[in-house]
Coordinates of C-alpha atoms in Angstrom, one line a residue:
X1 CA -253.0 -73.4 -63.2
X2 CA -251.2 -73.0 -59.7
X3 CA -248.1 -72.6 -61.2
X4 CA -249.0 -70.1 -63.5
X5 CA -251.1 -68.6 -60.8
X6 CA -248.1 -68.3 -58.5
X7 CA -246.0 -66.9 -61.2
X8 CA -248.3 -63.7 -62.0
X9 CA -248.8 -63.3 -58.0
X10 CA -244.7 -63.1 -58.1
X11 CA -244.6 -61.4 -61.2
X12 CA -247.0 -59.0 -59.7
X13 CA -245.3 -58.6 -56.4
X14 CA -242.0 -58.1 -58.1
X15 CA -243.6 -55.1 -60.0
X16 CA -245.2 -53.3 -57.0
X17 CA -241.5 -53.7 -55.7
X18 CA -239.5 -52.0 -58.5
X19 CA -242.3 -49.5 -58.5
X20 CA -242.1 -48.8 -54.7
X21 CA -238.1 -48.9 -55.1
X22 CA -238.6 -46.1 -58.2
X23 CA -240.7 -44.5 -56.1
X24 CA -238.6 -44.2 -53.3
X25 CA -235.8 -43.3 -55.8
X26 CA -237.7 -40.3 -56.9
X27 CA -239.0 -38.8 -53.2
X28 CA -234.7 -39.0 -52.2
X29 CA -234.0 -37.1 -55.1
X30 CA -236.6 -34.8 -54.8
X31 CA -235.6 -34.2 -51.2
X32 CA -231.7 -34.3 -52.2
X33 CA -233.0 -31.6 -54.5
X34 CA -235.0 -29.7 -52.0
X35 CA -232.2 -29.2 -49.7
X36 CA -229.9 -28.8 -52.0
X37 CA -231.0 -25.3 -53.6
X38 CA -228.4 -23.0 -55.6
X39 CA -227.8 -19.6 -53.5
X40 CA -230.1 -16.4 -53.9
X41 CA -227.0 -14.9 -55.6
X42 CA -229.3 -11.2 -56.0
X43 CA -229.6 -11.5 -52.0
X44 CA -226.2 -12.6 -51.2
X45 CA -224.5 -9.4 -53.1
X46 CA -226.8 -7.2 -51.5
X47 CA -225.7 -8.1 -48.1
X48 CA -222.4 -7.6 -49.0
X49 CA -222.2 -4.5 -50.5
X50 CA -224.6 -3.0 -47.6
X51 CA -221.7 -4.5 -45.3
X52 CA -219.0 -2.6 -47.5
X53 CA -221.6 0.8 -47.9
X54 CA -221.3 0.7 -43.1
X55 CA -217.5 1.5 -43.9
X56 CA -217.7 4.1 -46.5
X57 CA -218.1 7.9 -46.0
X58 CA -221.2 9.3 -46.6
X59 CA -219.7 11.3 -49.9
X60 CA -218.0 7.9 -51.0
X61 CA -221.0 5.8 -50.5
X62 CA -223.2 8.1 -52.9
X63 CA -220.7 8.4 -55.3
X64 CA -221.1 4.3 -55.5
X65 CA -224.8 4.3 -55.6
X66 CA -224.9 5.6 -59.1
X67 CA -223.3 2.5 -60.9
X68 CA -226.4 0.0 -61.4
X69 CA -229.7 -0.3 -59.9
X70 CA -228.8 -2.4 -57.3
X71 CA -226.0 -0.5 -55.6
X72 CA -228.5 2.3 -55.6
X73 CA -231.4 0.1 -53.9
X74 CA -228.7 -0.6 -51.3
X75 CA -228.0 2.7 -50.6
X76 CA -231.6 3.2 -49.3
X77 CA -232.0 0.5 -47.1
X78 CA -233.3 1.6 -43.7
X79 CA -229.8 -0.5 -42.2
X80 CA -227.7 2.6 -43.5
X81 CA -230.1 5.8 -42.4
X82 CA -230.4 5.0 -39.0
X83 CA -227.4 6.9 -37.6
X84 CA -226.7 10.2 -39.0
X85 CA -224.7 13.4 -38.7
X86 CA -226.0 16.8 -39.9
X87 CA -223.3 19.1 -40.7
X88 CA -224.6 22.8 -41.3
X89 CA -222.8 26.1 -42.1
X90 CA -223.3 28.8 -44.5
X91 CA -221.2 27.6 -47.9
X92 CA -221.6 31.0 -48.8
X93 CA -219.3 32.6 -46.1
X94 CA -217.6 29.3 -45.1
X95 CA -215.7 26.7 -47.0
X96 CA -216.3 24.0 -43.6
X97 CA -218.3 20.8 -44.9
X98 CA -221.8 20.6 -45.0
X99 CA -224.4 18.3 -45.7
X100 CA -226.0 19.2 -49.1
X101 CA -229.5 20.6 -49.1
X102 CA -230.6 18.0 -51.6
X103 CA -229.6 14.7 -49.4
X104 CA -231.4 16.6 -46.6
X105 CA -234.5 16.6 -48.3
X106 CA -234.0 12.8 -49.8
X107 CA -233.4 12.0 -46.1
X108 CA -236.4 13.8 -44.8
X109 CA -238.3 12.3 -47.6
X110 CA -237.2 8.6 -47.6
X111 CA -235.5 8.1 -44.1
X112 CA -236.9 10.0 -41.3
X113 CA -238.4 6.9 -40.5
X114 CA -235.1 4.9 -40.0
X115 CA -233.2 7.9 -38.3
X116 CA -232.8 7.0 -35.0
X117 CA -229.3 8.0 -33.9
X118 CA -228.9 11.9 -34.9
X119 CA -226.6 14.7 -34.3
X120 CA -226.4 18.3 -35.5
X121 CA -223.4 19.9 -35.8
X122 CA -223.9 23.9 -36.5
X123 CA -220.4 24.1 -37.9
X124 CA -220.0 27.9 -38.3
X125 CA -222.1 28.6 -35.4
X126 CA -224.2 30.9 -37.2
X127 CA -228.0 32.1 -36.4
X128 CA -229.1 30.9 -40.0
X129 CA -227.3 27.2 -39.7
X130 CA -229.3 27.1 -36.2
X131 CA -232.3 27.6 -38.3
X132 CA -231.6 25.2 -40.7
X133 CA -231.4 22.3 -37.7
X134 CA -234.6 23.6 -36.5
X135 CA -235.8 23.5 -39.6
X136 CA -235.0 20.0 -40.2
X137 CA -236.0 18.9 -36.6
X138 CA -239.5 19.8 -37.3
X139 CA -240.0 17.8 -40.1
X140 CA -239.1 14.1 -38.0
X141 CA -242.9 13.7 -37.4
X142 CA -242.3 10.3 -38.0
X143 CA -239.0 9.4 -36.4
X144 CA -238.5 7.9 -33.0
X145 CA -235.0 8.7 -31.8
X146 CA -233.2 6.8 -29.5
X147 CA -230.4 9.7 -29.1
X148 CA -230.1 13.2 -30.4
X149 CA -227.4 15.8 -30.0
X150 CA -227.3 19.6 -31.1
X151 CA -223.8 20.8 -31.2
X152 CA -222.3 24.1 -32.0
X153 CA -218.7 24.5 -32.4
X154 CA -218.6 27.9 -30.8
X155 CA -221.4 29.5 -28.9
X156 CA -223.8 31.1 -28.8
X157 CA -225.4 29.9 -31.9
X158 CA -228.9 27.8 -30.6
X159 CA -229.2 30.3 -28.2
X160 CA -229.3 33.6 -31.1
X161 CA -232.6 31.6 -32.1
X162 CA -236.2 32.9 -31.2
X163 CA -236.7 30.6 -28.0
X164 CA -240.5 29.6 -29.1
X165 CA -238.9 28.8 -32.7
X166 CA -236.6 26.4 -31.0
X167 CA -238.9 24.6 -28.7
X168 CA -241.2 23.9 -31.0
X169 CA -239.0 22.3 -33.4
X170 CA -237.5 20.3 -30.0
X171 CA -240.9 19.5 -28.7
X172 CA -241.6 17.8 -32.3
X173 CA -238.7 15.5 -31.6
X174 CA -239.8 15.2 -27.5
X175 CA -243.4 13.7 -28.5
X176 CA -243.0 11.6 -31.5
X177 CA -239.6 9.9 -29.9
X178 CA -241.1 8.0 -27.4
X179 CA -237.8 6.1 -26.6
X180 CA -235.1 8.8 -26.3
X181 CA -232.1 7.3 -24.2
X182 CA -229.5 9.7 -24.6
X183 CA -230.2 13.7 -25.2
X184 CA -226.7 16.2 -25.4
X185 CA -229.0 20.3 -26.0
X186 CA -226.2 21.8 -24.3
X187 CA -226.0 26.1 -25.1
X188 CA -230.0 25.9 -26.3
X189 CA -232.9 27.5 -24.8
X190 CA -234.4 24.5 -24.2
X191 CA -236.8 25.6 -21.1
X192 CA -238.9 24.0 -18.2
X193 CA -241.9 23.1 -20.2
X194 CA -240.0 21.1 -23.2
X195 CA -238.0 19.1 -20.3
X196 CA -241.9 18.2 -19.1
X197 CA -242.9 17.1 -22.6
X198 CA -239.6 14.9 -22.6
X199 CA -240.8 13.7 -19.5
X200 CA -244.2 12.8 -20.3
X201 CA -243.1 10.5 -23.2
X202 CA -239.9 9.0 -23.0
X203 CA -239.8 9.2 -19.1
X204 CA -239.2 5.1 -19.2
X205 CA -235.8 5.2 -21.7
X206 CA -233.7 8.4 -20.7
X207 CA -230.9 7.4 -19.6
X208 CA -228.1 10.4 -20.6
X209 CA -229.4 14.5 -20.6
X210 CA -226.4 16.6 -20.8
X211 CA -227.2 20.2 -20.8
X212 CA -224.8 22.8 -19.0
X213 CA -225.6 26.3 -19.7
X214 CA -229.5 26.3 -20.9
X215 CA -230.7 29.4 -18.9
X216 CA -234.1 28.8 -19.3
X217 CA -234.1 25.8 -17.2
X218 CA -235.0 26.1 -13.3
X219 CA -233.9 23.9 -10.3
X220 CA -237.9 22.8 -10.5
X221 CA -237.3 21.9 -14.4
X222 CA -234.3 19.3 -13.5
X223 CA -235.9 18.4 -10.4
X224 CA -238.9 17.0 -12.4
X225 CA -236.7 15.2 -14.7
X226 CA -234.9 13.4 -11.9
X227 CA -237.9 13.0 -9.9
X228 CA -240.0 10.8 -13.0
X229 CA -237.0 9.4 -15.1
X230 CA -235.4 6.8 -12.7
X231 CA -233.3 5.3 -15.3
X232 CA -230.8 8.0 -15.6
X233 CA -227.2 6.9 -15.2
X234 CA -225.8 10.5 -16.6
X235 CA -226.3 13.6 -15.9
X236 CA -224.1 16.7 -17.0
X237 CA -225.3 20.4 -15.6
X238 CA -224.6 23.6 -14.4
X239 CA -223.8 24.4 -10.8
X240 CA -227.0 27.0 -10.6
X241 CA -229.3 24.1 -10.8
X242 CA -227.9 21.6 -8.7
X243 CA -229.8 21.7 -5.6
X244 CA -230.0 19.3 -1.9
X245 CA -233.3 18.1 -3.4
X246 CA -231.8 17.2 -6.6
X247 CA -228.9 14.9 -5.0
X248 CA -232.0 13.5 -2.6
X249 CA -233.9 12.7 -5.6
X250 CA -231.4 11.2 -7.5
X251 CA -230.4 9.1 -3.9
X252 CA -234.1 7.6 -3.8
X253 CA -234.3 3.9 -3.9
X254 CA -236.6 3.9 -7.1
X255 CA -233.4 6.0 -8.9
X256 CA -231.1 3.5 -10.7
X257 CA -227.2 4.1 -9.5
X258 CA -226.0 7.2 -11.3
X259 CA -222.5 6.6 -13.2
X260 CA -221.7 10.2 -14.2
X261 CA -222.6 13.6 -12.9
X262 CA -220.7 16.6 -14.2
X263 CA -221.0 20.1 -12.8
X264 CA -219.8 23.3 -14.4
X265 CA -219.5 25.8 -12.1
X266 CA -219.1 28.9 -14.1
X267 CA -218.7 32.8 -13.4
X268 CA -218.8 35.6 -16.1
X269 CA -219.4 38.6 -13.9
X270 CA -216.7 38.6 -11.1
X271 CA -218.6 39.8 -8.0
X272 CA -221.8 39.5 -9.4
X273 CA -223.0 35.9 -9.2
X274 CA -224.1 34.5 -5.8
X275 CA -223.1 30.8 -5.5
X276 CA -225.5 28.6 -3.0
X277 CA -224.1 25.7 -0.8
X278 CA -224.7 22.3 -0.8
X279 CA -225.2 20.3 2.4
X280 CA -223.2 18.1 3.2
X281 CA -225.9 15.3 4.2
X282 CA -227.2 15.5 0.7
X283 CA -223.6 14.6 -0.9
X284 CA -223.6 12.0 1.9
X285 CA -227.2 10.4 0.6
X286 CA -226.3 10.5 -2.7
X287 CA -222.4 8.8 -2.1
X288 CA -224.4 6.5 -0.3
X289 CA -227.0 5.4 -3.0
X290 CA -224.4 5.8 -5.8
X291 CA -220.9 5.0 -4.5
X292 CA -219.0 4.3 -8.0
X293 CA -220.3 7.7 -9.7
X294 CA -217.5 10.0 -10.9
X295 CA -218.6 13.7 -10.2
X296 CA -216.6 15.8 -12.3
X297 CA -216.6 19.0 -11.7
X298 CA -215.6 22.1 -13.7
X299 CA -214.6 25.5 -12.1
X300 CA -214.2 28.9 -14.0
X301 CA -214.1 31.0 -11.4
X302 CA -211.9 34.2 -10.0
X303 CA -210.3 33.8 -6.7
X304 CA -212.6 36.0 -4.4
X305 CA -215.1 33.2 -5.7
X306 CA -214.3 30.4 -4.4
X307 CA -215.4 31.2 -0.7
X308 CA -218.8 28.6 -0.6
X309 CA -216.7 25.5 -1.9
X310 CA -214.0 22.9 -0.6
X311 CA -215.3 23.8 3.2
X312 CA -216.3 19.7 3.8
X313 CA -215.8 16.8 2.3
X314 CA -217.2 16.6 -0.7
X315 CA -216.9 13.4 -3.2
X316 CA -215.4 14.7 -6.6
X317 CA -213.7 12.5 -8.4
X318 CA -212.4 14.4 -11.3
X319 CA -211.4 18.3 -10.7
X320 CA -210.6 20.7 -13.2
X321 CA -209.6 24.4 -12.7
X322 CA -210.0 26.5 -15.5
X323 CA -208.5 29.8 -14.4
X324 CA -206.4 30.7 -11.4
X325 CA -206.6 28.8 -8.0
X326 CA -205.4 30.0 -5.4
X327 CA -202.7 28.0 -2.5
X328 CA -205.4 28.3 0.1
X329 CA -208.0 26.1 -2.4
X330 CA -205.7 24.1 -3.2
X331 CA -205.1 23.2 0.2
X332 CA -208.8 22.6 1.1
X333 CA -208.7 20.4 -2.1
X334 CA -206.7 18.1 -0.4
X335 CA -208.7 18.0 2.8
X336 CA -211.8 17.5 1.4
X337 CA -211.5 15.5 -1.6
X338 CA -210.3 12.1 -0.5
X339 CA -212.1 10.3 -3.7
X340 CA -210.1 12.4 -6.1
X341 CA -209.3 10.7 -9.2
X342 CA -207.4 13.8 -11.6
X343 CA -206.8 16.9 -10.7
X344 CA -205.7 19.8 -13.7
X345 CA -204.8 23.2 -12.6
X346 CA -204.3 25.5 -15.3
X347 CA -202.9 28.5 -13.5
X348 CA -202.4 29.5 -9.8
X349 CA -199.7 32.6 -9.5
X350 CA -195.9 32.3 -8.8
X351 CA -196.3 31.1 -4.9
X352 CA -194.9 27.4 -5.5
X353 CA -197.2 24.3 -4.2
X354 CA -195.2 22.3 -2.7
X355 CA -197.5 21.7 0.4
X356 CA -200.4 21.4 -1.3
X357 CA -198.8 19.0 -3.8
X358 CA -197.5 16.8 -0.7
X359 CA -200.8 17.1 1.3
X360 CA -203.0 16.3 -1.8
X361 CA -200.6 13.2 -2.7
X362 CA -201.4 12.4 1.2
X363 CA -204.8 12.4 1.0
X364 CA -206.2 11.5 -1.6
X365 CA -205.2 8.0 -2.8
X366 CA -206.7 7.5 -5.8
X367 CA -205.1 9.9 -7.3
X368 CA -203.8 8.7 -10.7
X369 CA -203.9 11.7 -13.3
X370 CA -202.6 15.4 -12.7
X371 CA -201.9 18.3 -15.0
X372 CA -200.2 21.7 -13.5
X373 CA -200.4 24.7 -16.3
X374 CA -198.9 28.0 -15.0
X375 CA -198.2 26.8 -11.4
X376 CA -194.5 26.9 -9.8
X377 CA -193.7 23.8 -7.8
X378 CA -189.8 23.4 -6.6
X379 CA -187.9 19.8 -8.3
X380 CA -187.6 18.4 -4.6
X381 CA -191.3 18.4 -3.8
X382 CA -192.5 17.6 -7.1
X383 CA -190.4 14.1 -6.6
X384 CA -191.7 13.8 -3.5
X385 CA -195.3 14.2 -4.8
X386 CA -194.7 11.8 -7.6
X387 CA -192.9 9.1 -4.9
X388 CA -196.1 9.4 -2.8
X389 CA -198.0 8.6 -5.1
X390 CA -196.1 6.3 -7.0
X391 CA -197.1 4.2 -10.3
X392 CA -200.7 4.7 -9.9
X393 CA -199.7 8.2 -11.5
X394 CA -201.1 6.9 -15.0
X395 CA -201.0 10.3 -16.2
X396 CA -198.5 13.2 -15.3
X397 CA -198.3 16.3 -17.4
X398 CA -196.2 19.2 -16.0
X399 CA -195.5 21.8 -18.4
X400 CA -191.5 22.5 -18.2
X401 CA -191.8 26.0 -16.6
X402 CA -193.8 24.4 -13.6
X403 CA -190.9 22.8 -12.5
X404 CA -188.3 25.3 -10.1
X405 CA -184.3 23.8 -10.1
X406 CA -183.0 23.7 -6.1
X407 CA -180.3 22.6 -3.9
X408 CA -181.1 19.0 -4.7
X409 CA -182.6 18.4 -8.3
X410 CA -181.7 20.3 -11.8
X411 CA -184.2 20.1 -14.2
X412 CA -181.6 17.7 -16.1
X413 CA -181.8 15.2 -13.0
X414 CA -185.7 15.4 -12.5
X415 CA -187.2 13.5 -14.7
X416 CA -184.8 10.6 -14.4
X417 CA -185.5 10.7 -10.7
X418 CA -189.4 10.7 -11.7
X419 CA -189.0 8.3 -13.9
X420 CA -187.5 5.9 -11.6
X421 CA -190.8 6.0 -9.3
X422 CA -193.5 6.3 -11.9
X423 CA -191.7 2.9 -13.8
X424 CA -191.8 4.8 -16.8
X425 CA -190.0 7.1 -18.7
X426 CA -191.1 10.9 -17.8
X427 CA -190.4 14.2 -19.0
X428 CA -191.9 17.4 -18.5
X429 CA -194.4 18.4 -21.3
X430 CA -193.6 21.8 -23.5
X431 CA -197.1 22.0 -23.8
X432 CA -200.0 21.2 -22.1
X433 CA -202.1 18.1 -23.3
X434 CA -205.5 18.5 -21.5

C-alpha cells in the first residue's frame, strides 16, 4: 500500500510538472507572439507617401491624390496644410499662376484649422486680387498663425483697397492667432489700432513685424508695439517712424537683444519731406543693449537731402544708396560709420572717389562687401582700397566702367593686381549683381 501510495504521489507530481512545463510553454509563446506582431502595413504606407507628398508641388501632389482612396486621405492630413502659399491674379488679364478658386475653398473648408504658416502673394498687383486675400483672410476664424505675409509684386496693390475693408479682414487674423511670431504687411494700410489688436493678443510670441511704407501707422503706433512685445528680435520700418523713444524702448532691460533693424529712408517729393534727427545718446543706448544687431539702412534720397544724416557716429552696419550720393556723404560715411559691414552705391556723378574709398577702407574695418554702380574711381586707388582692406573683401562687385586707367594700372593689369590681394581671382563685373 506504501508503495503504491508513493507511486500515485510521484505519478501525480510528475503530472502537475508536465502541466506546469506546458504551461509555461504556452505563456513564452504567447509572449513570443505578443511581441512579435506583423507591421500595420495600412499605417506604414501612409507615412511614406505623406513623406514623399512634403516634396511634391502643390499641382503634382493633387494630381496624385486621385489614384486610390488612400493617397487621397493622405492628401488631407493636417501635416501637409500647415504651410501654405496663396498665389492670386486675375487669369482673365494675366497668364501668371494662381491658386484655383476651388482648392481655396477646400482649404478654407477642410484646413484653416491646420494653416499656420501663410503667405499671400498678389501676383498681378491688382485691386481685385487684393480683394481676393482679404477675402480669404476673413474666413480663418479658426486658424492660429504662427507667421503671415502679404506680398505684392509691384505696389500699390493692398494699399488701392478701402482701408476699413482691409483691417477688418487683418484684425480677423490679429485676434483669433494668438501666437503670431513673424508678421511681413509691408505697402498695406494696416493702421495704429490693428497694431493694438496685435498687441493685445499675441503680445507674448512676436518676434519679426516688417512693415516699411504703411502710412497709416504713427511713431505712437510702433512705439506701443515695442513698448509691450519684448520678444522682438526684428524689426524692419520706415525712417518717419523711427523715433529717440523708439531706440529707448527697444534698449530697456525687459526688451530681448534685437538682431535686425532695417530702415528705409525714402523721399518722393524732392524738397518736400522734412527729415528729423536722431540723437546720438539714443543710438548709444540702444548699441549698448543690443551690440550684435545689423541696422541696415536704405537711402533713396536726392542730394540736397541728405543734410540731417552721417553728422555723428551712428552704428549701421549695412548701407545701401539707391540714387546718387554725393563725395561729401560719402566722406562722412567713413567718419561715422566705423561698424560698417557693406556698403553699395548705385550712382554718385563723374567726380572719382578715390579719398572716400581710402578713408572708408581706413575706417571702417569690418568692411567685407562693396558694390560701386555709376561711380568713377581711378585703378591706383581702387588697389589701394582693396589692399587696405584685404581678404576680408568677401564680396567686391565694380561694374567695368567704375574703374578709370592711369599712369600706373590699365584696366588689363587691374584685376590681376586685385586679385593678388583679395586671394582670389577678381574681375570687374559687366553688370551689377546687387
Amino acid at each position: 500500500m506504501k508503495r503504491g501510495r508513493k507511486s500515485n504521489e510521484a505519478n501525480s507530481s510528475s503530472s502537475e510538472d508536465t502541466t506546469e512545463k506546458e504551461s509555461k510553454r504556452h505563456k513564452i509563446v504567447e509572449k513570443k507572439t505578443t511581441v512579435v506582431q506583423s507591421p500595420d502595413w495600412a499605417n506604414l504606407l501612409q507615412d511614406i507617401i505623406l513623406q514623399v507628398f512634403q516634396y511634391l508641388p502643390l499641382l503634382d501632389r493633387a494630381h496624385a491624390s486621385q489614384v486610390c482612396r488612400s493617397w487621397n486621405q493622405v492628401f488631407h492630413m493636417p501635416d501637409l496644410w500647415r504651410c501654405f502659399e496663396f498665389e492670386l491674379n486675375q487669369p482673365a488679364t494675366s497668364n501668371l499662376r494662381t491658386t484655383h478658386p476651388e482648392l481655396i475653398k477646400q482649404i478654407i473648408k477642410r484646413h484653416s484649422n491646420h494653416l499656420q504658416y501663410v503667405s499671400f502673394k498678389v501676383v498681378d498687383s491688382s485691386k481685385e486680387s487684393a480683394e481676393a486675400a482679404c477675402d480669404i483672410l476673413s474666413q480663418l476664424v479658426n486658424c492660429s498663425l504662427k507667421t503671415l505675409g502679404l506680398i505684392s509684386t509691384a505696389r500699390p496693390s493692398f494699399m488701392d483697397l478701402p482701408k476699413s475693408h482691409f483691417i477688418s479682414a487683418l484684425t480677423v487674423v490679429f485676434v483669433n492667432s494668438k501666437s503670431l511670431s513673424s508678421l511681413k504687411i509691408d505697402d498695406t494700410p494696416v493702421d495704429d489700432p490693428s497694431l493694438k489688436v496685435l498687441v493685445a493678443n499675441n503680445s507674448d510670441t512676436l518676434k519679426l513685424l516688417k512693415m516699411s511704407s504703411c502710412p497709416h501707422v504713427s511713431p505712437a503706433g510702433i512705439l506701443c508695439v515695442a513698448d509691450q512685445c519684448h520678444g522682438l528680435r526684428e524689426l524692419a520700418l520706415n525712417y518717419h517712424l523711427l523715433s529717440d523713444e523708439l531706440l529707448l524702448a527697444l534698449s530697456s532691460e525687459k526688451h530681448v537683444r534685437l538682431e535686425h533693424l532695417r530702415i528705409d529712408v525714402v523721399s518722393e517729393n524732392p524738397g518736400q519731406t522734412q527729415f528729423h534727427t536722431i540723437q546720438k545718446s539714443s543710438w548709444d543706448a540702444f548699441i549698448k543693449h543690443s551690440p550684435k544687431v545689423n541696422l541696415v539702412m536704405y537711402f533713396f534720397l536726392y542730394e540736397e537731402e541728405f543734410d540731417p544724416f552721417f553728422r555723428y557716429e551712428i552704428p549701421v552696419t549695412h548701407l545701401y544708396f539707391g540714387r546718387s550720393v554725393s563725395k561729401d556723404v560719402l566722406g562722412r560715411v567713413g567718419m561715422t560709420c566705423p561698424r560698417l559691414v557693406e556698403l553699395v552705391v548705385c550712382a554718385n556723378g563723374l567726380r572719382p572717389l578715390d579719398e572716400e574709398l581710402i578713408c572708408i577702407a581706413e575706417r571702417c574695418k569690418y568692411l567685407s562687401a562693396v558694390g560701386l554702380g555709376e561711380c568713377e574711381v581711378s585703378c591706383s586707388a581702387f588697389v589701394e582700397f582693396v589692399k587696405m582692406c584685404g581678404g576680408r573683401l568677401s564680396q567686391l562687385s565694380i561694374m567695368e566702367e567704375v574703374l578709370i586707367p592711369d599712369q600706373k594700372y590699365s584696366l588689363e593689369q587691374i584685376h590681376w593686381e586685385v586679385s593678388k590681394h583679395l586671394g582670389r581671382v577678381w574681375f570687374p563685373d559687366m553688370m551689377p549683381t546687387w
